[in-house]
mmCIF file of C-alpha atoms in Angstrom:
data_model
loop_
_atom_site.group_PDB
_atom_site.id
_atom_site.type_symbol
_atom_site.label_atom_id
_atom_site.label_comp_id
_atom_site.label_asym_id
_atom_site.label_seq_id
_atom_site.Cartn_x
_atom_site.Cartn_y
_atom_site.Cartn_z
ATOM 1 C CA UNK J 1 -129.082 -100.653 9.643
ATOM 2 C CA UNK J 2 -126.439 -98.423 11.357
ATOM 3 C CA UNK J 3 -126.518 -96.716 8.865
ATOM 4 C CA UNK J 4 -130.419 -95.943 8.518
ATOM 5 C CA UNK J 5 -130.448 -94.559 11.882
ATOM 6 C CA UNK J 6 -127.557 -92.442 11.709
ATOM 7 C CA UNK J 7 -129.361 -90.460 8.341
ATOM 8 C CA UNK J 8 -132.659 -90.727 10.398
ATOM 9 C CA UNK J 9 -130.260 -89.025 12.940
ATOM 10 C CA UNK J 10 -129.034 -86.851 11.068
ATOM 11 C CA UNK J 11 -132.004 -85.285 9.447
ATOM 12 C CA UNK J 12 -134.045 -85.012 12.640
ATOM 13 C CA UNK J 13 -130.645 -82.600 12.876
ATOM 14 C CA UNK J 14 -130.791 -81.254 9.470
ATOM 15 C CA UNK J 15 -135.413 -80.459 11.100
ATOM 16 C CA UNK J 16 -134.390 -79.085 13.301
ATOM 17 C CA UNK J 17 -133.068 -75.737 12.748
ATOM 18 C CA UNK J 18 -136.048 -75.370 9.810
ATOM 19 C CA UNK J 19 -138.751 -75.973 12.881
ATOM 20 C CA UNK J 20 -136.584 -72.828 14.867
ATOM 21 C CA UNK J 21 -136.535 -70.803 11.762
ATOM 22 C CA UNK J 22 -140.120 -70.986 11.917
ATOM 23 C CA UNK J 23 -141.137 -70.669 15.157
ATOM 24 C CA UNK J 24 -138.929 -67.017 15.519
ATOM 25 C CA UNK J 25 -140.320 -65.758 12.407
ATOM 26 C CA UNK J 26 -142.881 -63.693 14.890
ATOM 27 C CA UNK J 27 -140.850 -62.804 17.308
ATOM 28 C CA UNK J 28 -138.783 -61.098 14.264
ATOM 29 C CA UNK J 29 -141.567 -59.256 13.573
ATOM 30 C CA UNK J 30 -142.543 -58.281 16.683
ATOM 31 C CA UNK J 31 -138.313 -57.232 17.176
ATOM 32 C CA UNK J 32 -138.333 -55.245 13.824
ATOM 33 C CA UNK J 33 -142.327 -53.207 14.390
ATOM 34 C CA UNK J 34 -140.674 -52.130 18.591
ATOM 35 C CA UNK J 35 -137.620 -51.011 16.853
ATOM 36 C CA UNK J 36 -139.866 -48.947 14.075
ATOM 37 C CA UNK J 37 -142.100 -47.993 17.199
ATOM 38 C CA UNK J 38 -139.390 -46.558 19.371
ATOM 39 C CA UNK J 39 -137.736 -44.795 16.239
ATOM 40 C CA UNK J 40 -140.735 -43.059 15.552
ATOM 41 C CA UNK J 41 -140.937 -42.652 19.613
ATOM 42 C CA UNK J 42 -137.228 -41.458 19.530
ATOM 43 C CA UNK J 43 -138.090 -39.495 16.495
ATOM 44 C CA UNK J 44 -140.910 -37.256 18.235
ATOM 45 C CA UNK J 45 -139.039 -36.927 21.469
ATOM 46 C CA UNK J 46 -135.836 -35.418 19.172
ATOM 47 C CA UNK J 47 -138.166 -32.813 17.311
ATOM 48 C CA UNK J 48 -139.905 -32.301 21.299
ATOM 49 C CA UNK J 49 -136.845 -31.526 22.507
ATOM 50 C CA UNK J 50 -135.760 -29.174 19.631
ATOM 51 C CA UNK J 51 -138.923 -27.758 19.669
ATOM 52 C CA UNK J 52 -138.269 -27.045 23.331
ATOM 53 C CA UNK J 53 -134.923 -25.389 23.345
ATOM 54 C CA UNK J 54 -135.962 -22.885 20.762
ATOM 55 C CA UNK J 55 -136.559 -19.109 21.830
ATOM 56 C CA UNK J 56 -139.856 -18.418 22.185
ATOM 57 C CA UNK J 57 -140.342 -16.186 19.911
ATOM 58 C CA UNK J 58 -138.961 -18.408 16.880
ATOM 59 C CA UNK J 59 -141.497 -21.700 18.134
ATOM 60 C CA UNK J 60 -144.462 -18.945 17.745
ATOM 61 C CA UNK J 61 -142.731 -18.167 14.027
ATOM 62 C CA UNK J 62 -142.533 -22.352 13.681
ATOM 63 C CA UNK J 63 -146.180 -22.350 14.237
ATOM 64 C CA UNK J 64 -147.570 -19.208 12.590
ATOM 65 C CA UNK J 65 -145.562 -20.699 9.559
ATOM 66 C CA UNK J 66 -147.270 -24.015 10.143
ATOM 67 C CA UNK J 67 -150.580 -22.777 10.528
ATOM 68 C CA UNK J 68 -150.322 -20.608 7.287
ATOM 69 C CA UNK J 69 -149.386 -23.879 5.151
ATOM 70 C CA UNK J 70 -152.465 -25.598 6.484
ATOM 71 C CA UNK J 71 -154.747 -22.919 5.583
ATOM 72 C CA UNK J 72 -153.040 -22.157 1.992
ATOM 73 C CA UNK J 73 -153.642 -26.349 1.598
ATOM 74 C CA UNK J 74 -157.604 -25.993 2.705
ATOM 75 C CA UNK J 75 -157.984 -23.327 -0.001
ATOM 76 C CA UNK J 76 -156.592 -24.584 -2.415
ATOM 77 C CA UNK J 77 -158.569 -27.358 -1.961
ATOM 78 C CA UNK J 78 -161.801 -26.132 -1.725
ATOM 79 C CA UNK J 79 -161.111 -23.717 -4.573
ATOM 80 C CA UNK J 80 -160.405 -26.622 -6.538
ATOM 81 C CA UNK J 81 -163.575 -28.370 -5.272
ATOM 82 C CA UNK J 82 -165.233 -25.523 -6.217
ATOM 83 C CA UNK J 83 -166.418 -24.873 -10.075
ATOM 84 C CA UNK J 84 -165.405 -21.536 -11.816
ATOM 85 C CA UNK J 85 -167.999 -19.258 -12.157
ATOM 86 C CA UNK J 86 -168.276 -16.009 -14.079
ATOM 87 C CA UNK J 87 -170.036 -13.187 -14.733
ATOM 88 C CA UNK J 88 -172.922 -13.523 -17.097
ATOM 89 C CA UNK J 89 -175.433 -10.188 -16.561
ATOM 90 C CA UNK J 90 -175.117 -7.751 -13.337
ATOM 91 C CA UNK J 91 -177.677 -5.304 -12.275
ATOM 92 C CA UNK J 92 -180.755 -7.836 -13.370
ATOM 93 C CA UNK J 93 -184.840 -6.646 -12.262
ATOM 94 C CA UNK J 94 -186.411 -9.308 -10.420
ATOM 95 C CA UNK J 95 -188.530 -10.101 -13.645
ATOM 96 C CA UNK J 96 -185.215 -10.392 -16.876
ATOM 97 C CA UNK J 97 -183.783 -12.716 -13.869
ATOM 98 C CA UNK J 98 -186.202 -14.445 -13.214
ATOM 99 C CA UNK J 99 -186.935 -14.866 -17.013
ATOM 100 C CA UNK J 100 -183.356 -15.473 -17.214
ATOM 101 C CA UNK J 101 -183.322 -18.493 -14.524
ATOM 102 C CA UNK J 102 -186.148 -20.246 -16.451
ATOM 103 C CA UNK J 103 -183.818 -20.575 -19.413
ATOM 104 C CA UNK J 104 -181.203 -22.140 -18.243
ATOM 105 C CA UNK J 105 -183.655 -24.328 -16.260
ATOM 106 C CA UNK J 106 -184.775 -26.198 -18.948
ATOM 107 C CA UNK J 107 -181.008 -26.053 -20.632
ATOM 108 C CA UNK J 108 -179.717 -27.479 -17.310
ATOM 109 C CA UNK J 109 -176.696 -24.852 -17.127
ATOM 110 C CA UNK J 110 -176.440 -24.480 -13.690
ATOM 111 C CA UNK J 111 -175.806 -20.853 -12.020
ATOM 112 C CA UNK J 112 -175.622 -18.587 -9.307
ATOM 113 C CA UNK J 113 -178.150 -16.004 -8.562
ATOM 114 C CA UNK J 114 -177.295 -13.280 -6.643
ATOM 115 C CA UNK J 115 -180.728 -11.714 -5.267
ATOM 116 C CA UNK J 116 -179.359 -8.633 -3.464
ATOM 117 C CA UNK J 117 -177.146 -7.453 -6.309
ATOM 118 C CA UNK J 118 -179.095 -8.706 -9.424
ATOM 119 C CA UNK J 119 -176.028 -10.961 -11.094
ATOM 120 C CA UNK J 120 -176.396 -13.732 -12.421
ATOM 121 C CA UNK J 121 -173.218 -16.145 -12.580
ATOM 122 C CA UNK J 122 -172.946 -19.453 -14.793
ATOM 123 C CA UNK J 123 -169.368 -21.553 -15.107
ATOM 124 C CA UNK J 124 -166.326 -19.928 -17.261
ATOM 125 C CA UNK J 125 -166.657 -22.960 -20.020
ATOM 126 C CA UNK J 126 -170.336 -22.566 -20.638
ATOM 127 C CA UNK J 127 -170.218 -18.164 -20.736
ATOM 128 C CA UNK J 128 -170.336 -17.381 -23.828
ATOM 129 C CA UNK J 129 -172.585 -20.464 -25.545
ATOM 130 C CA UNK J 130 -175.343 -19.597 -22.678
ATOM 131 C CA UNK J 131 -174.769 -15.451 -23.804
ATOM 132 C CA UNK J 132 -175.568 -16.557 -27.424
ATOM 133 C CA UNK J 133 -178.334 -18.682 -25.936
ATOM 134 C CA UNK J 134 -180.402 -16.057 -24.142
ATOM 135 C CA UNK J 135 -179.431 -13.050 -27.365
ATOM 136 C CA UNK J 136 -181.428 -15.549 -30.054
ATOM 137 C CA UNK J 137 -184.592 -15.521 -27.730
ATOM 138 C CA UNK J 138 -184.176 -11.570 -26.740
ATOM 139 C CA UNK J 139 -183.052 -11.831 -23.025
ATOM 140 C CA UNK J 140 -182.770 -9.899 -20.869
ATOM 141 C CA UNK J 141 -185.121 -7.420 -22.181
ATOM 142 C CA UNK J 142 -183.564 -3.647 -23.124
ATOM 143 C CA UNK J 143 -185.310 -1.469 -20.513
ATOM 144 C CA UNK J 144 -186.362 1.345 -23.212
ATOM 145 C CA UNK J 145 -185.041 2.257 -26.522
ATOM 146 C CA UNK J 146 -183.507 6.285 -26.594
ATOM 147 C CA UNK J 147 -181.511 7.822 -29.457
ATOM 148 C CA UNK J 148 -181.007 4.568 -30.968
ATOM 149 C CA UNK J 149 -184.537 4.608 -32.751
ATOM 150 C CA UNK J 150 -183.670 7.727 -35.060
ATOM 151 C CA UNK J 151 -180.567 5.424 -36.085
ATOM 152 C CA UNK J 152 -182.882 3.279 -37.647
ATOM 153 C CA UNK J 153 -184.164 4.706 -41.377
ATOM 154 C CA UNK J 154 -187.403 4.195 -42.265
ATOM 155 C CA UNK J 155 -187.720 4.193 -45.410
ATOM 156 C CA UNK J 156 -188.650 7.109 -47.968
ATOM 157 C CA UNK J 157 -192.187 6.545 -47.050
ATOM 158 C CA UNK J 158 -192.012 7.921 -43.940
ATOM 159 C CA UNK J 159 -193.612 10.771 -42.943
ATOM 160 C CA UNK J 160 -193.208 13.880 -40.744
ATOM 161 C CA UNK J 161 -195.159 13.133 -37.950
ATOM 162 C CA UNK J 162 -194.048 9.810 -37.576
ATOM 163 C CA UNK J 163 -190.514 11.493 -37.324
ATOM 164 C CA UNK J 164 -191.817 13.251 -34.542
ATOM 165 C CA UNK J 165 -194.079 10.761 -32.666
ATOM 166 C CA UNK J 166 -190.066 8.347 -33.122
ATOM 167 C CA UNK J 167 -188.311 11.989 -31.956
ATOM 168 C CA UNK J 168 -191.301 12.014 -28.820
ATOM 169 C CA UNK J 169 -190.303 8.448 -28.259
ATOM 170 C CA UNK J 170 -186.700 8.212 -28.049
ATOM 171 C CA UNK J 171 -186.804 10.641 -25.584
ATOM 172 C CA UNK J 172 -189.465 9.780 -23.465
ATOM 173 C CA UNK J 173 -187.167 6.001 -23.333
ATOM 174 C CA UNK J 174 -184.225 8.220 -22.385
ATOM 175 C CA UNK J 175 -185.462 10.670 -19.208
ATOM 176 C CA UNK J 176 -186.681 7.108 -18.458
ATOM 177 C CA UNK J 177 -183.594 5.113 -18.758
ATOM 178 C CA UNK J 178 -181.709 8.521 -16.452
ATOM 179 C CA UNK J 179 -185.013 8.473 -14.233
ATOM 180 C CA UNK J 180 -183.854 4.037 -13.314
ATOM 181 C CA UNK J 181 -180.347 5.364 -12.769
ATOM 182 C CA UNK J 182 -182.042 6.567 -9.163
ATOM 183 C CA UNK J 183 -181.046 3.459 -6.675
ATOM 184 C CA UNK J 184 -184.552 3.068 -4.922
ATOM 185 C CA UNK J 185 -185.908 2.585 -8.140
ATOM 186 C CA UNK J 186 -186.088 -0.174 -10.207
ATOM 187 C CA UNK J 187 -188.072 0.931 -13.732
ATOM 188 C CA UNK J 188 -189.957 3.883 -14.891
ATOM 189 C CA UNK J 189 -192.028 5.129 -18.103
ATOM 190 C CA UNK J 190 -192.257 8.763 -19.007
ATOM 191 C CA UNK J 191 -195.301 10.388 -21.128
ATOM 192 C CA UNK J 192 -194.525 13.702 -22.828
ATOM 193 C CA UNK J 193 -197.344 15.253 -24.306
ATOM 194 C CA UNK J 194 -196.771 18.274 -26.187
ATOM 195 C CA UNK J 195 -198.977 20.138 -27.971
ATOM 196 C CA UNK J 196 -198.063 21.943 -32.037
ATOM 197 C CA UNK J 197 -196.939 25.821 -31.202
ATOM 198 C CA UNK J 198 -199.150 28.006 -32.811
ATOM 199 C CA UNK J 199 -198.313 31.217 -34.957
ATOM 200 C CA UNK J 200 -200.082 33.370 -32.536
ATOM 201 C CA UNK J 201 -199.188 34.193 -28.959
ATOM 202 C CA UNK J 202 -202.071 34.275 -27.381
ATOM 203 C CA UNK J 203 -202.888 30.640 -28.300
ATOM 204 C CA UNK J 204 -199.240 29.808 -27.076
ATOM 205 C CA UNK J 205 -199.726 26.144 -25.178
ATOM 206 C CA UNK J 206 -197.726 24.586 -22.472
ATOM 207 C CA UNK J 207 -196.050 21.258 -22.861
ATOM 208 C CA UNK J 208 -196.452 19.321 -19.897
ATOM 209 C CA UNK J 209 -195.431 15.369 -18.523
ATOM 210 C CA UNK J 210 -196.436 12.462 -16.688
ATOM 211 C CA UNK J 211 -193.692 10.392 -15.127
ATOM 212 C CA UNK J 212 -194.939 6.201 -13.354
ATOM 213 C CA UNK J 213 -191.548 4.731 -10.750
ATOM 214 C CA UNK J 214 -191.881 1.485 -10.063
ATOM 215 C CA UNK J 215 -189.572 1.560 -6.682
ATOM 216 C CA UNK J 216 -187.942 -1.274 -5.172
ATOM 217 C CA UNK J 217 -189.205 -3.276 -2.424
ATOM 218 C CA UNK J 218 -188.435 -1.593 0.458
ATOM 219 C CA UNK J 219 -187.548 1.415 -0.806
ATOM 220 C CA UNK J 220 -189.418 5.312 -1.148
ATOM 221 C CA UNK J 221 -188.111 8.375 -2.833
ATOM 222 C CA UNK J 222 -187.338 11.249 -0.300
ATOM 223 C CA UNK J 223 -188.889 14.595 -1.451
ATOM 224 C CA UNK J 224 -185.728 15.842 -2.954
ATOM 225 C CA UNK J 225 -185.217 12.770 -5.256
ATOM 226 C CA UNK J 226 -189.144 13.569 -6.310
ATOM 227 C CA UNK J 227 -188.322 17.088 -7.239
ATOM 228 C CA UNK J 228 -184.703 15.961 -9.413
ATOM 229 C CA UNK J 229 -187.147 14.055 -11.045
ATOM 230 C CA UNK J 230 -189.607 16.888 -11.609
ATOM 231 C CA UNK J 231 -186.662 18.910 -12.940
ATOM 232 C CA UNK J 232 -184.365 16.972 -14.617
ATOM 233 C CA UNK J 233 -187.971 15.622 -17.326
ATOM 234 C CA UNK J 234 -189.093 19.935 -17.604
ATOM 235 C CA UNK J 235 -184.927 20.561 -18.219
ATOM 236 C CA UNK J 236 -185.415 18.360 -20.751
ATOM 237 C CA UNK J 237 -188.062 19.623 -22.473
ATOM 238 C CA UNK J 238 -188.343 23.413 -24.088
ATOM 239 C CA UNK J 239 -190.557 26.269 -22.918
ATOM 240 C CA UNK J 240 -191.755 23.078 -20.232
ATOM 241 C CA UNK J 241 -191.887 24.407 -16.468
ATOM 242 C CA UNK J 242 -192.073 22.066 -13.163
ATOM 243 C CA UNK J 243 -195.226 22.835 -12.219
ATOM 244 C CA UNK J 244 -197.219 20.838 -15.668
ATOM 245 C CA UNK J 245 -194.856 17.461 -14.385
ATOM 246 C CA UNK J 246 -196.472 14.689 -12.273
ATOM 247 C CA UNK J 247 -194.484 11.949 -10.835
ATOM 248 C CA UNK J 248 -196.800 8.615 -9.633
ATOM 249 C CA UNK J 249 -196.132 5.730 -8.308
ATOM 250 C CA UNK J 250 -197.217 1.786 -9.099
ATOM 251 C CA UNK J 251 -199.882 1.820 -6.486
ATOM 252 C CA UNK J 252 -201.193 5.339 -8.002
ATOM 253 C CA UNK J 253 -199.807 7.375 -5.148
ATOM 254 C CA UNK J 254 -199.337 11.400 -5.986
ATOM 255 C CA UNK J 255 -195.910 12.274 -5.464
ATOM 256 C CA UNK J 256 -194.774 15.251 -6.282
ATOM 257 C CA UNK J 257 -196.494 18.189 -4.856
ATOM 258 C CA UNK J 258 -198.089 21.050 -6.096
ATOM 259 C CA UNK J 259 -196.013 24.109 -5.214
ATOM 260 C CA UNK J 260 -198.518 26.199 -2.098
ATOM 261 C CA UNK J 261 -199.375 29.972 -2.497
ATOM 262 C CA UNK J 262 -200.350 32.305 0.663
ATOM 263 C CA UNK J 263 -201.254 30.959 4.263
ATOM 264 C CA UNK J 264 -201.818 27.648 2.078
ATOM 265 C CA UNK J 265 -197.469 27.281 1.497
ATOM 266 C CA UNK J 266 -196.776 29.169 5.033
ATOM 267 C CA UNK J 267 -199.044 26.940 7.363
ATOM 268 C CA UNK J 268 -197.641 23.547 4.963
ATOM 269 C CA UNK J 269 -194.045 24.797 6.407
ATOM 270 C CA UNK J 270 -194.642 25.570 9.726
ATOM 271 C CA UNK J 271 -196.284 21.874 9.884
ATOM 272 C CA UNK J 272 -193.339 20.831 8.216
ATOM 273 C CA UNK J 273 -191.138 22.419 11.118
ATOM 274 C CA UNK J 274 -192.745 21.944 14.064
ATOM 275 C CA UNK J 275 -192.452 17.865 13.237
ATOM 276 C CA UNK J 276 -188.736 18.368 12.244
ATOM 277 C CA UNK J 277 -188.316 20.059 15.628
ATOM 278 C CA UNK J 278 -189.705 17.943 17.327
ATOM 279 C CA UNK J 279 -188.044 14.821 15.775
ATOM 280 C CA UNK J 280 -184.718 16.444 16.549
ATOM 281 C CA UNK J 281 -185.649 17.251 20.526
ATOM 282 C CA UNK J 282 -186.866 13.912 20.849
ATOM 283 C CA UNK J 283 -183.673 12.291 19.638
ATOM 284 C CA UNK J 284 -181.538 14.670 21.286
ATOM 285 C CA UNK J 285 -182.945 13.417 25.094
ATOM 286 C CA UNK J 286 -182.494 10.180 23.399
ATOM 287 C CA UNK J 287 -179.075 10.298 23.180
ATOM 288 C CA UNK J 288 -178.488 12.176 26.727
ATOM 289 C CA UNK J 289 -180.742 9.403 28.928
ATOM 290 C CA UNK J 290 -180.270 6.365 27.128
ATOM 291 C CA UNK J 291 -176.057 5.727 28.483
ATOM 292 C CA UNK J 292 -177.957 6.257 31.370
ATOM 293 C CA UNK J 293 -181.387 4.528 31.851
ATOM 294 C CA UNK J 294 -180.413 2.004 29.704
ATOM 295 C CA UNK J 295 -182.242 2.066 26.098
ATOM 296 C CA UNK J 296 -186.232 0.368 27.964
ATOM 297 C CA UNK J 297 -185.772 3.158 30.022
ATOM 298 C CA UNK J 298 -186.645 5.882 28.047
ATOM 299 C CA UNK J 299 -189.439 6.555 26.526
ATOM 300 C CA UNK J 300 -189.017 10.734 24.889
ATOM 301 C CA UNK J 301 -192.179 12.506 23.629
ATOM 302 C CA UNK J 302 -192.148 16.814 22.568
ATOM 303 C CA UNK J 303 -194.446 19.183 21.415
ATOM 304 C CA UNK J 304 -193.539 21.817 20.161
ATOM 305 C CA UNK J 305 -195.012 25.587 20.737
ATOM 306 C CA UNK J 306 -193.617 27.630 18.318
ATOM 307 C CA UNK J 307 -195.074 31.112 18.032
ATOM 308 C CA UNK J 308 -194.723 32.168 14.330
ATOM 309 C CA UNK J 309 -195.760 35.316 14.325
ATOM 310 C CA UNK J 310 -194.714 38.331 11.679
ATOM 311 C CA UNK J 311 -194.135 41.397 12.404
ATOM 312 C CA UNK J 312 -193.627 43.752 10.490
ATOM 313 C CA UNK J 313 -193.423 47.285 10.827
ATOM 314 C CA UNK J 314 -192.526 50.920 9.098
ATOM 315 C CA UNK J 315 -191.518 53.886 10.619
ATOM 316 C CA UNK J 316 -191.116 57.310 9.362
ATOM 317 C CA UNK J 317 -190.080 60.168 11.875
ATOM 318 C CA UNK J 318 -189.260 63.840 11.354
ATOM 319 C CA UNK J 319 -186.435 66.413 13.831
ATOM 320 C CA UNK J 320 -187.856 69.862 13.818
ATOM 321 C CA UNK J 321 -185.087 70.803 15.198
ATOM 322 C CA UNK J 322 -182.816 70.914 12.363
ATOM 323 C CA UNK J 323 -185.113 72.631 9.780
ATOM 324 C CA UNK J 324 -182.691 73.321 6.195
ATOM 325 C CA UNK J 325 -184.500 76.491 3.339
ATOM 326 C CA UNK J 326 -185.189 74.260 0.340
ATOM 327 C CA UNK J 327 -186.181 76.748 -1.444
ATOM 328 C CA UNK J 328 -188.290 80.169 -1.565
ATOM 329 C CA UNK J 329 -191.236 81.738 -4.017
ATOM 330 C CA UNK J 330 -191.194 85.223 -3.629
ATOM 331 C CA UNK J 331 -194.367 87.359 -5.422
ATOM 332 C CA UNK J 332 -194.574 91.092 -5.875
ATOM 333 C CA UNK J 333 -197.997 93.032 -7.037
ATOM 334 C CA UNK J 334 -198.128 96.673 -6.675
ATOM 335 C CA UNK J 335 -200.845 98.375 -8.827
ATOM 336 C CA UNK J 336 -201.160 102.680 -9.620
ATOM 337 C CA UNK J 337 -203.818 104.661 -9.989
ATOM 338 C CA UNK J 338 -205.590 105.814 -13.457
ATOM 339 C CA UNK J 339 -208.489 107.140 -15.259
ATOM 340 C CA UNK J 340 -211.891 105.459 -13.785
ATOM 341 C CA UNK J 341 -212.937 103.346 -15.989
ATOM 342 C CA UNK J 342 -215.970 103.180 -18.364
ATOM 343 C CA UNK J 343 -219.262 100.528 -17.926
ATOM 344 C CA UNK J 344 -217.951 97.332 -19.980
ATOM 345 C CA UNK J 345 -219.693 97.407 -23.330
ATOM 346 C CA UNK J 346 -219.167 97.341 -26.867
ATOM 347 C CA UNK J 347 -218.679 101.254 -26.771
ATOM 348 C CA UNK J 348 -215.943 101.030 -23.886
ATOM 349 C CA UNK J 349 -213.977 99.362 -26.253
ATOM 350 C CA UNK J 350 -214.899 101.131 -28.968
ATOM 351 C CA UNK J 351 -211.064 103.348 -29.662
ATOM 352 C CA UNK J 352 -210.998 106.868 -28.145
ATOM 353 C CA UNK J 353 -211.126 109.538 -31.255
ATOM 354 C CA UNK J 354 -208.882 112.433 -31.694
ATOM 355 C CA UNK J 355 -208.443 114.178 -28.358
ATOM 356 C CA UNK J 356 -207.731 118.284 -27.545
ATOM 357 C CA UNK J 357 -204.995 118.277 -24.677
ATOM 358 C CA UNK J 358 -205.685 121.798 -23.062
ATOM 359 C CA UNK J 359 -202.460 123.309 -22.584
ATOM 360 C CA UNK J 360 -203.149 124.674 -19.591
ATOM 361 C CA UNK J 361 -205.395 122.968 -16.683
ATOM 362 C CA UNK J 362 -208.321 124.275 -15.245
ATOM 363 C CA UNK J 363 -208.443 125.513 -11.674
ATOM 364 C CA UNK J 364 -212.643 124.794 -11.033
ATOM 365 C CA UNK J 365 -211.919 120.917 -12.812
ATOM 366 C CA UNK J 366 -209.624 118.486 -11.444
ATOM 367 C CA UNK J 367 -208.346 114.884 -12.581
ATOM 368 C CA UNK J 368 -210.240 111.856 -10.503
ATOM 369 C CA UNK J 369 -207.411 109.013 -10.651
ATOM 370 C CA UNK J 370 -208.521 105.110 -9.359
ATOM 371 C CA UNK J 371 -207.271 103.463 -6.228
ATOM 372 C CA UNK J 372 -203.580 101.994 -6.509
ATOM 373 C CA UNK J 373 -202.816 98.486 -4.667
ATOM 374 C CA UNK J 374 -199.419 96.884 -3.654
ATOM 375 C CA UNK J 375 -199.219 92.567 -2.554
ATOM 376 C CA UNK J 376 -196.513 90.566 -1.195
ATOM 377 C CA UNK J 377 -196.694 86.947 -1.571
ATOM 378 C CA UNK J 378 -193.858 84.483 -0.133
ATOM 379 C CA UNK J 379 -193.585 80.826 -0.302
ATOM 380 C CA UNK J 380 -190.684 78.823 1.887
ATOM 381 C CA UNK J 381 -190.487 74.789 1.637
ATOM 382 C CA UNK J 382 -188.533 73.785 4.655
ATOM 383 C CA UNK J 383 -186.260 70.413 4.817
ATOM 384 C CA UNK J 384 -186.764 68.497 7.884
ATOM 385 C CA UNK J 385 -184.250 65.563 9.127
ATOM 386 C CA UNK J 386 -186.200 62.535 8.220
ATOM 387 C CA UNK J 387 -185.448 58.546 9.660
ATOM 388 C CA UNK J 388 -187.305 55.848 8.379
ATOM 389 C CA UNK J 389 -187.004 51.738 9.218
ATOM 390 C CA UNK J 390 -188.688 48.741 8.590
ATOM 391 C CA UNK J 391 -187.864 46.243 11.266
ATOM 392 C CA UNK J 392 -189.817 42.395 11.098
ATOM 393 C CA UNK J 393 -190.214 40.532 14.124
#
């Protein structure tokens, strides 16, 4: 019995540490957490202390470095998360872009379209396959054929008429491409009327052209741009004059104005000059007053009354005080008296007969002489000092 009690006591004594260890385990874990928190707090305290001990420029450099590192990490994350898109086609018209987008939607290909620039992008892995697929369907459609039409051989059956038609179509295509290069023009078509020339000069006919341009939404052609199109077409076709070229837009409005002559041309030029002058003075008044009274406090209108009267005057004056002899013409006539003539007739025109001249003159028969005449005529030409003045006001 004593031995059993001793063993029980020993067992009780041996079981006490186990109970104590089980009871002490949560306390020990709490001490480790508190120790870790204390270490973290001390690390933060050390970092903040060292940061405060740094100079102001070093602190700014450290903050900027940390901000740059964060920004770089964000950029890399965004770049890695977004797929890589590459340019498929650029400067596509709205019609061409719509056709390609419909095909891409049917094939389930992701794309990005920039409406303002007409650039179409697809994923880099789909770029080459997409181009081959679109090319097999004839997309994007060509903007017209130019001189490459002449490179296509037509065989031996092609006539001279067909060759001439192909040449004209090639010129029209090249001109349409050049006109489409203007920023405000979306597409263009050119029609040339080149008549067959005759060997007779009086039957010569002049060529003409018609140009139709489709403008981009919200855009318009200035008068100088229209004239550049007219002169470009006229210079591309032999013997074509600029007034034979007509330009219209997609709304049917005539853009090329025929050259006016005479009073009508002068009136149009004067009206345009008046409008420009009024616009110039309105803008100048607003630039002066807006900084003072504000944008809503100014309403300026100008009515320009311009005198377009033109006076031309030509004056020719002579100075009589400075005459100069330029030429002199003098005629002097003198006639001495002779035998009186007979009555005009056939007999007086006969040659005289043999005359016998007496050796001595009889006193009772004196010789009768005809009248004598003398005249002088002189012409003097003087050069005067002359002044010619021409003035235009």
